[in-house]
Amino acid sequence: KVRVCRLEDIPPLGARRYVSDANTIAIFRAEGDAVFAVDDRCPHKGGPLSQGIVFGTSVACPLHNLTIELGSGCAVPPDEGCVKRHLVDVVDGWVELTA
């Protein structure tokens, strides 16, 4: 596991980026402090999901408003496409990604 940040470092209904050698991951603090992690790349045109608007447990891509359900990583119909999800936990207030 990789310790990324404290939960409080991510604003409510906001995101933080984690950059690894392999890719960039967007970590979201959604409604009710639920935490999700997905690749920071919209399946439609590659927009940075970490810069999108978070609502409920979804994020809207800042480029074309495609909505991704963070729990599944898939677009909300009628849109199509999915992003890779990553395992993430909050342990003693720390956000941890499973490598």
PDB file of N, CA and C in Angstrom:
ATOM      1  N   LYS A   1       0.845  -1.199   0.000  1.00  0.00           N
ATOM      2  CA  LYS A   1       0.000   0.000   0.000  1.00  0.00           C
ATOM      3  C   LYS A   1       0.875   1.242   0.000  1.00  0.00           C
ATOM      4  N   VAL A   2       0.346   2.279  -0.641  1.00  0.00           N
ATOM      5  CA  VAL A   2       1.036   3.563  -0.695  1.00  0.00           C
ATOM      6  C   VAL A   2       0.195   4.582   0.063  1.00  0.00           C
ATOM      7  N   ARG A   3       0.792   5.205   1.059  1.00  0.00           N
ATOM      8  CA  ARG A   3       0.097   6.248   1.817  1.00  0.00           C
ATOM      9  C   ARG A   3       0.176   7.528   1.000  1.00  0.00           C
ATOM     10  N   VAL A   4      -0.984   8.066   0.616  1.00  0.00           N
ATOM     11  CA  VAL A   4      -1.027   9.199  -0.301  1.00  0.00           C
ATOM     12  C   VAL A   4      -1.154  10.533   0.426  1.00  0.00           C
ATOM     13  N   CYS A   5      -2.134  10.632   1.305  1.00  0.00           N
ATOM     14  CA  CYS A   5      -2.392  11.892   2.007  1.00  0.00           C
ATOM     15  C   CYS A   5      -3.374  11.608   3.139  1.00  0.00           C
ATOM     16  N   ARG A   6      -3.637  12.611   3.929  1.00  0.00           N
ATOM     17  CA  ARG A   6      -4.692  12.489   4.947  1.00  0.00           C
ATOM     18  C   ARG A   6      -6.030  12.756   4.269  1.00  0.00           C
ATOM     19  N   LEU A   7      -7.086  12.138   4.764  1.00  0.00           N
ATOM     20  CA  LEU A   7      -8.414  12.355   4.188  1.00  0.00           C
ATOM     21  C   LEU A   7      -8.748  13.844   4.185  1.00  0.00           C
ATOM     22  N   GLU A   8      -8.382  14.537   5.253  1.00  0.00           N
ATOM     23  CA  GLU A   8      -8.698  15.968   5.364  1.00  0.00           C
ATOM     24  C   GLU A   8      -7.955  16.820   4.331  1.00  0.00           C
ATOM     25  N   ASP A   9      -6.920  16.254   3.683  1.00  0.00           N
ATOM     26  CA  ASP A   9      -6.202  16.981   2.635  1.00  0.00           C
ATOM     27  C   ASP A   9      -6.988  17.025   1.318  1.00  0.00           C
ATOM     28  N   ILE A  10      -8.004  16.194   1.215  1.00  0.00           N
ATOM     29  CA  ILE A  10      -8.866  16.212   0.025  1.00  0.00           C
ATOM     30  C   ILE A  10     -10.134  16.961   0.412  1.00  0.00           C
ATOM     31  N   PRO A  11     -10.468  18.040  -0.286  1.00  0.00           N
ATOM     32  CA  PRO A  11     -11.669  18.783   0.084  1.00  0.00           C
ATOM     33  C   PRO A  11     -12.922  17.935  -0.113  1.00  0.00           C
ATOM     34  N   PRO A  12     -13.952  18.144   0.719  1.00  0.00           N
ATOM     35  CA  PRO A  12     -15.212  17.435   0.495  1.00  0.00           C
ATOM     36  C   PRO A  12     -15.695  17.683  -0.936  1.00  0.00           C
ATOM     37  N   LEU A  13     -16.160  16.623  -1.589  1.00  0.00           N
ATOM     38  CA  LEU A  13     -16.579  16.677  -2.995  1.00  0.00           C
ATOM     39  C   LEU A  13     -15.454  17.215  -3.871  1.00  0.00           C
ATOM     40  N   GLY A  14     -14.247  16.764  -3.581  1.00  0.00           N
ATOM     41  CA  GLY A  14     -13.072  17.191  -4.338  1.00  0.00           C
ATOM     42  C   GLY A  14     -12.180  16.018  -4.674  1.00  0.00           C
ATOM     43  N   ALA A  15     -11.006  16.337  -5.208  1.00  0.00           N
ATOM     44  CA  ALA A  15     -10.088  15.289  -5.650  1.00  0.00           C
ATOM     45  C   ALA A  15      -8.648  15.699  -5.409  1.00  0.00           C
ATOM     46  N   ARG A  16      -7.798  14.692  -5.458  1.00  0.00           N
ATOM     47  CA  ARG A  16      -6.352  14.890  -5.381  1.00  0.00           C
ATOM     48  C   ARG A  16      -5.720  13.922  -6.376  1.00  0.00           C
ATOM     49  N   ARG A  17      -4.649  14.333  -7.008  1.00  0.00           N
ATOM     50  CA  ARG A  17      -3.958  13.472  -7.980  1.00  0.00           C
ATOM     51  C   ARG A  17      -2.775  12.787  -7.323  1.00  0.00           C
ATOM     52  N   TYR A  18      -2.575  11.532  -7.728  1.00  0.00           N
ATOM     53  CA  TYR A  18      -1.394  10.787  -7.315  1.00  0.00           C
ATOM     54  C   TYR A  18      -0.701  10.329  -8.587  1.00  0.00           C
ATOM     55  N   VAL A  19       0.555  10.715  -8.750  1.00  0.00           N
ATOM     56  CA  VAL A  19       1.307  10.377  -9.955  1.00  0.00           C
ATOM     57  C   VAL A  19       2.330   9.296  -9.605  1.00  0.00           C
ATOM     58  N   SER A  20       2.239   8.169 -10.318  1.00  0.00           N
ATOM     59  CA  SER A  20       3.209   7.093 -10.143  1.00  0.00           C
ATOM     60  C   SER A  20       3.992   6.947 -11.440  1.00  0.00           C
ATOM     61  N   ASP A  21       4.925   6.034 -11.453  1.00  0.00           N
ATOM     62  CA  ASP A  21       5.677   5.784 -12.685  1.00  0.00           C
ATOM     63  C   ASP A  21       4.763   5.283 -13.793  1.00  0.00           C
ATOM     64  N   ALA A  22       3.717   4.553 -13.415  1.00  0.00           N
ATOM     65  CA  ALA A  22       2.839   3.922 -14.409  1.00  0.00           C
ATOM     66  C   ALA A  22       1.748   4.855 -14.931  1.00  0.00           C
ATOM     67  N   ASN A  23       1.137   5.653 -14.058  1.00  0.00           N
ATOM     68  CA  ASN A  23       0.038   6.508 -14.498  1.00  0.00           C
ATOM     69  C   ASN A  23      -0.314   7.554 -13.444  1.00  0.00           C
ATOM     70  N   THR A  24      -1.351   8.302 -13.739  1.00  0.00           N
ATOM     71  CA  THR A  24      -1.868   9.306 -12.815  1.00  0.00           C
ATOM     72  C   THR A  24      -3.235   8.850 -12.340  1.00  0.00           C
ATOM     73  N   ILE A  25      -3.423   8.857 -11.039  1.00  0.00           N
ATOM     74  CA  ILE A  25      -4.655   8.383 -10.424  1.00  0.00           C
ATOM     75  C   ILE A  25      -5.354   9.556  -9.750  1.00  0.00           C
ATOM     76  N   ALA A  26      -6.659   9.649  -9.944  1.00  0.00           N
ATOM     77  CA  ALA A  26      -7.468  10.654  -9.271  1.00  0.00           C
ATOM     78  C   ALA A  26      -8.115   9.998  -8.058  1.00  0.00           C
ATOM     79  N   ILE A  27      -7.944  10.611  -6.902  1.00  0.00           N
ATOM     80  CA  ILE A  27      -8.544  10.105  -5.669  1.00  0.00           C
ATOM     81  C   ILE A  27      -9.620  11.098  -5.262  1.00  0.00           C
ATOM     82  N   PHE A  28     -10.835  10.609  -5.134  1.00  0.00           N
ATOM     83  CA  PHE A  28     -11.990  11.467  -4.870  1.00  0.00           C
ATOM     84  C   PHE A  28     -12.516  11.272  -3.462  1.00  0.00           C
ATOM     85  N   ARG A  29     -12.912  12.378  -2.862  1.00  0.00           N
ATOM     86  CA  ARG A  29     -13.639  12.365  -1.587  1.00  0.00           C
ATOM     87  C   ARG A  29     -15.070  12.742  -1.932  1.00  0.00           C
ATOM     88  N   ALA A  30     -15.912  11.741  -1.998  1.00  0.00           N
ATOM     89  CA  ALA A  30     -17.287  11.929  -2.444  1.00  0.00           C
ATOM     90  C   ALA A  30     -18.209  12.167  -1.243  1.00  0.00           C
ATOM     91  N   GLU A  31     -19.495  12.153  -1.534  1.00  0.00           N
ATOM     92  CA  GLU A  31     -20.509  12.359  -0.504  1.00  0.00           C
ATOM     93  C   GLU A  31     -20.314  11.385   0.654  1.00  0.00           C
ATOM     94  N   GLY A  32     -20.457  11.870   1.864  1.00  0.00           N
ATOM     95  CA  GLY A  32     -20.322  11.035   3.040  1.00  0.00           C
ATOM     96  C   GLY A  32     -18.902  10.575   3.305  1.00  0.00           C
ATOM     97  N   ASP A  33     -17.926  11.280   2.762  1.00  0.00           N
ATOM     98  CA  ASP A  33     -16.503  10.960   2.908  1.00  0.00           C
ATOM     99  C   ASP A  33     -16.124   9.615   2.292  1.00  0.00           C
ATOM    100  N   ALA A  34     -16.948   9.113   1.366  1.00  0.00           N
ATOM    101  CA  ALA A  34     -16.577   7.908   0.619  1.00  0.00           C
ATOM    102  C   ALA A  34     -15.384   8.261  -0.267  1.00  0.00           C
ATOM    103  N   VAL A  35     -14.412   7.357  -0.345  1.00  0.00           N
ATOM    104  CA  VAL A  35     -13.190   7.616  -1.110  1.00  0.00           C
ATOM    105  C   VAL A  35     -13.094   6.610  -2.257  1.00  0.00           C
ATOM    106  N   PHE A  36     -12.802   7.134  -3.446  1.00  0.00           N
ATOM    107  CA  PHE A  36     -12.679   6.326  -4.654  1.00  0.00           C
ATOM    108  C   PHE A  36     -11.403   6.729  -5.382  1.00  0.00           C
ATOM    109  N   ALA A  37     -10.852   5.798  -6.155  1.00  0.00           N
ATOM    110  CA  ALA A  37      -9.667   6.102  -6.952  1.00  0.00           C
ATOM    111  C   ALA A  37      -9.828   5.490  -8.337  1.00  0.00           C
ATOM    112  N   VAL A  38      -9.598   6.308  -9.354  1.00  0.00           N
ATOM    113  CA  VAL A  38      -9.681   5.859 -10.747  1.00  0.00           C
ATOM    114  C   VAL A  38      -8.551   6.525 -11.537  1.00  0.00           C
ATOM    115  N   ASP A  39      -8.249   5.963 -12.704  1.00  0.00           N
ATOM    116  CA  ASP A  39      -7.295   6.642 -13.584  1.00  0.00           C
ATOM    117  C   ASP A  39      -7.795   8.046 -13.872  1.00  0.00           C
ATOM    118  N   ASP A  40      -6.896   9.002 -13.890  1.00  0.00           N
ATOM    119  CA  ASP A  40      -7.260  10.409 -14.094  1.00  0.00           C
ATOM    120  C   ASP A  40      -7.364  10.723 -15.589  1.00  0.00           C
ATOM    121  N   ARG A  41      -8.187   9.954 -16.268  1.00  0.00           N
ATOM    122  CA  ARG A  41      -8.322  10.126 -17.713  1.00  0.00           C
ATOM    123  C   ARG A  41      -9.711   9.675 -18.147  1.00  0.00           C
ATOM    124  N   CYS A  42     -10.515  10.619 -18.594  1.00  0.00           N
ATOM    125  CA  CYS A  42     -11.870  10.318 -19.053  1.00  0.00           C
ATOM    126  C   CYS A  42     -11.807   9.382 -20.264  1.00  0.00           C
ATOM    127  N   PRO A  43     -12.677   8.363 -20.317  1.00  0.00           N
ATOM    128  CA  PRO A  43     -12.653   7.438 -21.456  1.00  0.00           C
ATOM    129  C   PRO A  43     -13.122   8.065 -22.761  1.00  0.00           C
ATOM    130  N   HIS A  44     -13.724   9.236 -22.703  1.00  0.00           N
ATOM    131  CA  HIS A  44     -14.251   9.870 -23.910  1.00  0.00           C
ATOM    132  C   HIS A  44     -13.160  10.591 -24.694  1.00  0.00           C
ATOM    133  N   LYS A  45     -12.543  11.590 -24.086  1.00  0.00           N
ATOM    134  CA  LYS A  45     -11.508  12.367 -24.777  1.00  0.00           C
ATOM    135  C   LYS A  45     -10.258  12.572 -23.929  1.00  0.00           C
ATOM    136  N   GLY A  46     -10.143  11.801 -22.850  1.00  0.00           N
ATOM    137  CA  GLY A  46      -8.932  11.872 -22.044  1.00  0.00           C
ATOM    138  C   GLY A  46      -8.855  13.034 -21.078  1.00  0.00           C
ATOM    139  N   GLY A  47      -9.963  13.699 -20.807  1.00  0.00           N
ATOM    140  CA  GLY A  47      -9.945  14.834 -19.891  1.00  0.00           C
ATOM    141  C   GLY A  47      -9.540  14.435 -18.481  1.00  0.00           C
ATOM    142  N   PRO A  48      -8.975  15.375 -17.720  1.00  0.00           N
ATOM    143  CA  PRO A  48      -8.529  15.088 -16.355  1.00  0.00           C
ATOM    144  C   PRO A  48      -9.718  15.030 -15.388  1.00  0.00           C
ATOM    145  N   LEU A  49     -10.127  13.838 -15.005  1.00  0.00           N
ATOM    146  CA  LEU A  49     -11.282  13.689 -14.126  1.00  0.00           C
ATOM    147  C   LEU A  49     -11.074  14.383 -12.783  1.00  0.00           C
ATOM    148  N   SER A  50      -9.820  14.478 -12.337  1.00  0.00           N
ATOM    149  CA  SER A  50      -9.536  15.127 -11.051  1.00  0.00           C
ATOM    150  C   SER A  50      -9.935  16.598 -11.049  1.00  0.00           C
ATOM    151  N   GLN A  51     -10.150  17.179 -12.212  1.00  0.00           N
ATOM    152  CA  GLN A  51     -10.568  18.575 -12.306  1.00  0.00           C
ATOM    153  C   GLN A  51     -12.071  18.712 -12.531  1.00  0.00           C
ATOM    154  N   GLY A  52     -12.784  17.574 -12.512  1.00  0.00           N
ATOM    155  CA  GLY A  52     -14.222  17.593 -12.735  1.00  0.00           C
ATOM    156  C   GLY A  52     -15.001  17.957 -11.486  1.00  0.00           C
ATOM    157  N   ILE A  53     -16.314  18.060 -11.658  1.00  0.00           N
ATOM    158  CA  ILE A  53     -17.205  18.383 -10.547  1.00  0.00           C
ATOM    159  C   ILE A  53     -17.695  17.078  -9.932  1.00  0.00           C
ATOM    160  N   VAL A  54     -17.462  16.931  -8.620  1.00  0.00           N
ATOM    161  CA  VAL A  54     -17.889  15.739  -7.889  1.00  0.00           C
ATOM    162  C   VAL A  54     -19.251  16.014  -7.277  1.00  0.00           C
ATOM    163  N   PHE A  55     -20.182  15.061  -7.469  1.00  0.00           N
ATOM    164  CA  PHE A  55     -21.499  15.172  -6.851  1.00  0.00           C
ATOM    165  C   PHE A  55     -21.967  13.766  -6.503  1.00  0.00           C
ATOM    166  N   GLY A  56     -22.498  13.622  -5.303  1.00  0.00           N
ATOM    167  CA  GLY A  56     -22.874  12.284  -4.848  1.00  0.00           C
ATOM    168  C   GLY A  56     -21.649  11.393  -4.869  1.00  0.00           C
ATOM    169  N   THR A  57     -21.719  10.297  -5.649  1.00  0.00           N
ATOM    170  CA  THR A  57     -20.573   9.407  -5.831  1.00  0.00           C
ATOM    171  C   THR A  57     -20.172   9.363  -7.302  1.00  0.00           C
ATOM    172  N   SER A  58     -20.338  10.495  -7.970  1.00  0.00           N
ATOM    173  CA  SER A  58     -20.001  10.601  -9.389  1.00  0.00           C
ATOM    174  C   SER A  58     -19.118  11.816  -9.632  1.00  0.00           C
ATOM    175  N   VAL A  59     -18.493  11.829 -10.819  1.00  0.00           N
ATOM    176  CA  VAL A  59     -17.714  12.991 -11.239  1.00  0.00           C
ATOM    177  C   VAL A  59     -18.068  13.290 -12.695  1.00  0.00           C
ATOM    178  N   ALA A  60     -18.186  14.570 -13.013  1.00  0.00           N
ATOM    179  CA  ALA A  60     -18.444  15.006 -14.384  1.00  0.00           C
ATOM    180  C   ALA A  60     -17.126  15.477 -14.994  1.00  0.00           C
ATOM    181  N   CYS A  61     -16.773  14.927 -16.148  1.00  0.00           N
ATOM    182  CA  CYS A  61     -15.543  15.317 -16.832  1.00  0.00           C
ATOM    183  C   CYS A  61     -15.581  16.812 -17.138  1.00  0.00           C
ATOM    184  N   PRO A  62     -14.474  17.518 -16.895  1.00  0.00           N
ATOM    185  CA  PRO A  62     -14.460  18.959 -17.148  1.00  0.00           C
ATOM    186  C   PRO A  62     -14.491  19.320 -18.631  1.00  0.00           C
ATOM    187  N   LEU A  63     -14.212  18.376 -19.521  1.00  0.00           N
ATOM    188  CA  LEU A  63     -14.196  18.700 -20.946  1.00  0.00           C
ATOM    189  C   LEU A  63     -15.566  18.626 -21.608  1.00  0.00           C
ATOM    190  N   HIS A  64     -16.270  17.520 -21.389  1.00  0.00           N
ATOM    191  CA  HIS A  64     -17.527  17.328 -22.109  1.00  0.00           C
ATOM    192  C   HIS A  64     -18.671  16.864 -21.223  1.00  0.00           C
ATOM    193  N   ASN A  65     -18.498  16.956 -19.907  1.00  0.00           N
ATOM    194  CA  ASN A  65     -19.553  16.666 -18.941  1.00  0.00           C
ATOM    195  C   ASN A  65     -19.971  15.201 -18.884  1.00  0.00           C
ATOM    196  N   LEU A  66     -19.183  14.291 -19.466  1.00  0.00           N
ATOM    197  CA  LEU A  66     -19.478  12.869 -19.328  1.00  0.00           C
ATOM    198  C   LEU A  66     -19.399  12.533 -17.841  1.00  0.00           C
ATOM    199  N   THR A  67     -20.386  11.813 -17.334  1.00  0.00           N
ATOM    200  CA  THR A  67     -20.441  11.503 -15.912  1.00  0.00           C
ATOM    201  C   THR A  67     -19.981  10.071 -15.657  1.00  0.00           C
ATOM    202  N   ILE A  68     -19.039   9.932 -14.728  1.00  0.00           N
ATOM    203  CA  ILE A  68     -18.509   8.633 -14.321  1.00  0.00           C
ATOM    204  C   ILE A  68     -19.019   8.325 -12.922  1.00  0.00           C
ATOM    205  N   GLU A  69     -19.599   7.135 -12.750  1.00  0.00           N
ATOM    206  CA  GLU A  69     -19.995   6.641 -11.431  1.00  0.00           C
ATOM    207  C   GLU A  69     -18.731   6.070 -10.802  1.00  0.00           C
ATOM    208  N   LEU A  70     -18.291   6.655  -9.704  1.00  0.00           N
ATOM    209  CA  LEU A  70     -16.989   6.317  -9.134  1.00  0.00           C
ATOM    210  C   LEU A  70     -16.920   4.903  -8.566  1.00  0.00           C
ATOM    211  N   GLY A  71     -18.026   4.366  -8.097  1.00  0.00           N
ATOM    212  CA  GLY A  71     -18.023   3.013  -7.557  1.00  0.00           C
ATOM    213  C   GLY A  71     -17.754   1.951  -8.602  1.00  0.00           C
ATOM    214  N   SER A  72     -18.268   2.166  -9.802  1.00  0.00           N
ATOM    215  CA  SER A  72     -18.088   1.186 -10.881  1.00  0.00           C
ATOM    216  C   SER A  72     -16.988   1.596 -11.850  1.00  0.00           C
ATOM    217  N   GLY A  73     -16.717   2.901 -11.933  1.00  0.00           N
ATOM    218  CA  GLY A  73     -15.758   3.411 -12.906  1.00  0.00           C
ATOM    219  C   GLY A  73     -16.355   3.585 -14.292  1.00  0.00           C
ATOM    220  N   CYS A  74     -17.664   3.348 -14.418  1.00  0.00           N
ATOM    221  CA  CYS A  74     -18.300   3.397 -15.738  1.00  0.00           C
ATOM    222  C   CYS A  74     -19.155   4.650 -15.919  1.00  0.00           C
ATOM    223  N   ALA A  75     -19.275   5.038 -17.183  1.00  0.00           N
ATOM    224  CA  ALA A  75     -20.082   6.203 -17.535  1.00  0.00           C
ATOM    225  C   ALA A  75     -21.547   5.933 -17.253  1.00  0.00           C
ATOM    226  N   VAL A  76     -22.253   6.991 -16.908  1.00  0.00           N
ATOM    227  CA  VAL A  76     -23.689   6.912 -16.680  1.00  0.00           C
ATOM    228  C   VAL A  76     -24.378   6.973 -18.042  1.00  0.00           C
ATOM    229  N   PRO A  77     -25.282   6.009 -18.353  1.00  0.00           N
ATOM    230  CA  PRO A  77     -25.980   6.027 -19.645  1.00  0.00           C
ATOM    231  C   PRO A  77     -26.702   7.349 -19.856  1.00  0.00           C
ATOM    232  N   PRO A  78     -26.778   7.842 -21.073  1.00  0.00           N
ATOM    233  CA  PRO A  78     -26.504   7.144 -22.328  1.00  0.00           C
ATOM    234  C   PRO A  78     -25.029   7.146 -22.736  1.00  0.00           C
ATOM    235  N   ASP A  79     -24.161   7.797 -21.943  1.00  0.00           N
ATOM    236  CA  ASP A  79     -22.740   7.783 -22.285  1.00  0.00           C
ATOM    237  C   ASP A  79     -22.174   6.383 -22.072  1.00  0.00           C
ATOM    238  N   GLU A  80     -21.022   6.128 -22.704  1.00  0.00           N
ATOM    239  CA  GLU A  80     -20.398   4.813 -22.614  1.00  0.00           C
ATOM    240  C   GLU A  80     -18.927   4.953 -22.267  1.00  0.00           C
ATOM    241  N   GLY A  81     -18.356   3.874 -21.751  1.00  0.00           N
ATOM    242  CA  GLY A  81     -16.937   3.835 -21.435  1.00  0.00           C
ATOM    243  C   GLY A  81     -16.713   3.666 -19.948  1.00  0.00           C
ATOM    244  N   CYS A  82     -15.536   3.167 -19.607  1.00  0.00           N
ATOM    245  CA  CYS A  82     -15.163   2.956 -18.208  1.00  0.00           C
ATOM    246  C   CYS A  82     -13.712   3.371 -18.009  1.00  0.00           C
ATOM    247  N   VAL A  83     -13.393   3.704 -16.777  1.00  0.00           N
ATOM    248  CA  VAL A  83     -12.013   3.975 -16.393  1.00  0.00           C
ATOM    249  C   VAL A  83     -11.580   2.898 -15.413  1.00  0.00           C
ATOM    250  N   LYS A  84     -10.279   2.679 -15.336  1.00  0.00           N
ATOM    251  CA  LYS A  84      -9.756   1.688 -14.408  1.00  0.00           C
ATOM    252  C   LYS A  84      -9.902   2.189 -12.980  1.00  0.00           C
ATOM    253  N   ARG A  85     -10.446   1.336 -12.125  1.00  0.00           N
ATOM    254  CA  ARG A  85     -10.568   1.655 -10.705  1.00  0.00           C
ATOM    255  C   ARG A  85      -9.348   1.122  -9.960  1.00  0.00           C
ATOM    256  N   HIS A  86      -9.035   1.749  -8.837  1.00  0.00           N
ATOM    257  CA  HIS A  86      -7.919   1.332  -7.999  1.00  0.00           C
ATOM    258  C   HIS A  86      -8.432   1.134  -6.575  1.00  0.00           C
ATOM    259  N   LEU A  87      -7.889   0.145  -5.880  1.00  0.00           N
ATOM    260  CA  LEU A  87      -8.271  -0.096  -4.496  1.00  0.00           C
ATOM    261  C   LEU A  87      -7.720   1.016  -3.617  1.00  0.00           C
ATOM    262  N   VAL A  88      -8.575   1.553  -2.785  1.00  0.00           N
ATOM    263  CA  VAL A  88      -8.194   2.647  -1.896  1.00  0.00           C
ATOM    264  C   VAL A  88      -8.910   2.446  -0.564  1.00  0.00           C
ATOM    265  N   ASP A  89      -8.207   2.748   0.517  1.00  0.00           N
ATOM    266  CA  ASP A  89      -8.760   2.638   1.871  1.00  0.00           C
ATOM    267  C   ASP A  89      -8.385   3.874   2.665  1.00  0.00           C
ATOM    268  N   VAL A  90      -9.147   4.123   3.718  1.00  0.00           N
ATOM    269  CA  VAL A  90      -8.782   5.152   4.686  1.00  0.00           C
ATOM    270  C   VAL A  90      -8.464   4.417   5.986  1.00  0.00           C
ATOM    271  N   VAL A  91      -7.217   4.539   6.428  1.00  0.00           N
ATOM    272  CA  VAL A  91      -6.741   3.854   7.626  1.00  0.00           C
ATOM    273  C   VAL A  91      -6.209   4.905   8.598  1.00  0.00           C
ATOM    274  N   ASP A  92      -6.863   5.006   9.737  1.00  0.00           N
ATOM    275  CA  ASP A  92      -6.465   5.996  10.763  1.00  0.00           C
ATOM    276  C   ASP A  92      -6.354   7.399  10.175  1.00  0.00           C
ATOM    277  N   GLY A  93      -7.277   7.744   9.279  1.00  0.00           N
ATOM    278  CA  GLY A  93      -7.301   9.087   8.685  1.00  0.00           C
ATOM    279  C   GLY A  93      -6.402   9.264   7.482  1.00  0.00           C
ATOM    280  N   TRP A  94      -5.644   8.218   7.109  1.00  0.00           N
ATOM    281  CA  TRP A  94      -4.745   8.284   5.951  1.00  0.00           C
ATOM    282  C   TRP A  94      -5.371   7.565   4.756  1.00  0.00           C
ATOM    283  N   VAL A  95      -5.281   8.199   3.587  1.00  0.00           N
ATOM    284  CA  VAL A  95      -5.737   7.582   2.332  1.00  0.00           C
ATOM    285  C   VAL A  95      -4.597   6.725   1.794  1.00  0.00           C
ATOM    286  N   GLU A  96      -4.890   5.432   1.560  1.00  0.00           N
ATOM    287  CA  GLU A  96      -3.873   4.503   1.097  1.00  0.00           C
ATOM    288  C   GLU A  96      -4.331   3.795  -0.184  1.00  0.00           C
ATOM    289  N   LEU A  97      -3.479   3.807  -1.178  1.00  0.00           N
ATOM    290  CA  LEU A  97      -3.725   3.079  -2.422  1.00  0.00           C
ATOM    291  C   LEU A  97      -3.050   1.724  -2.334  1.00  0.00           C
ATOM    292  N   THR A  98      -3.701   0.704  -2.860  1.00  0.00           N
ATOM    293  CA  THR A  98      -3.079  -0.606  -2.953  1.00  0.00           C
ATOM    294  C   THR A  98      -2.306  -0.665  -4.257  1.00  0.00           C
ATOM    295  N   ALA A  99      -1.008  -0.869  -4.161  1.00  0.00           N
ATOM    296  CA  ALA A  99      -0.164  -0.863  -5.365  1.00  0.00           C
ATOM    297  C   ALA A  99      -0.265  -2.175  -6.101  1.00  0.00           C
TER     298      ALA A  99
END
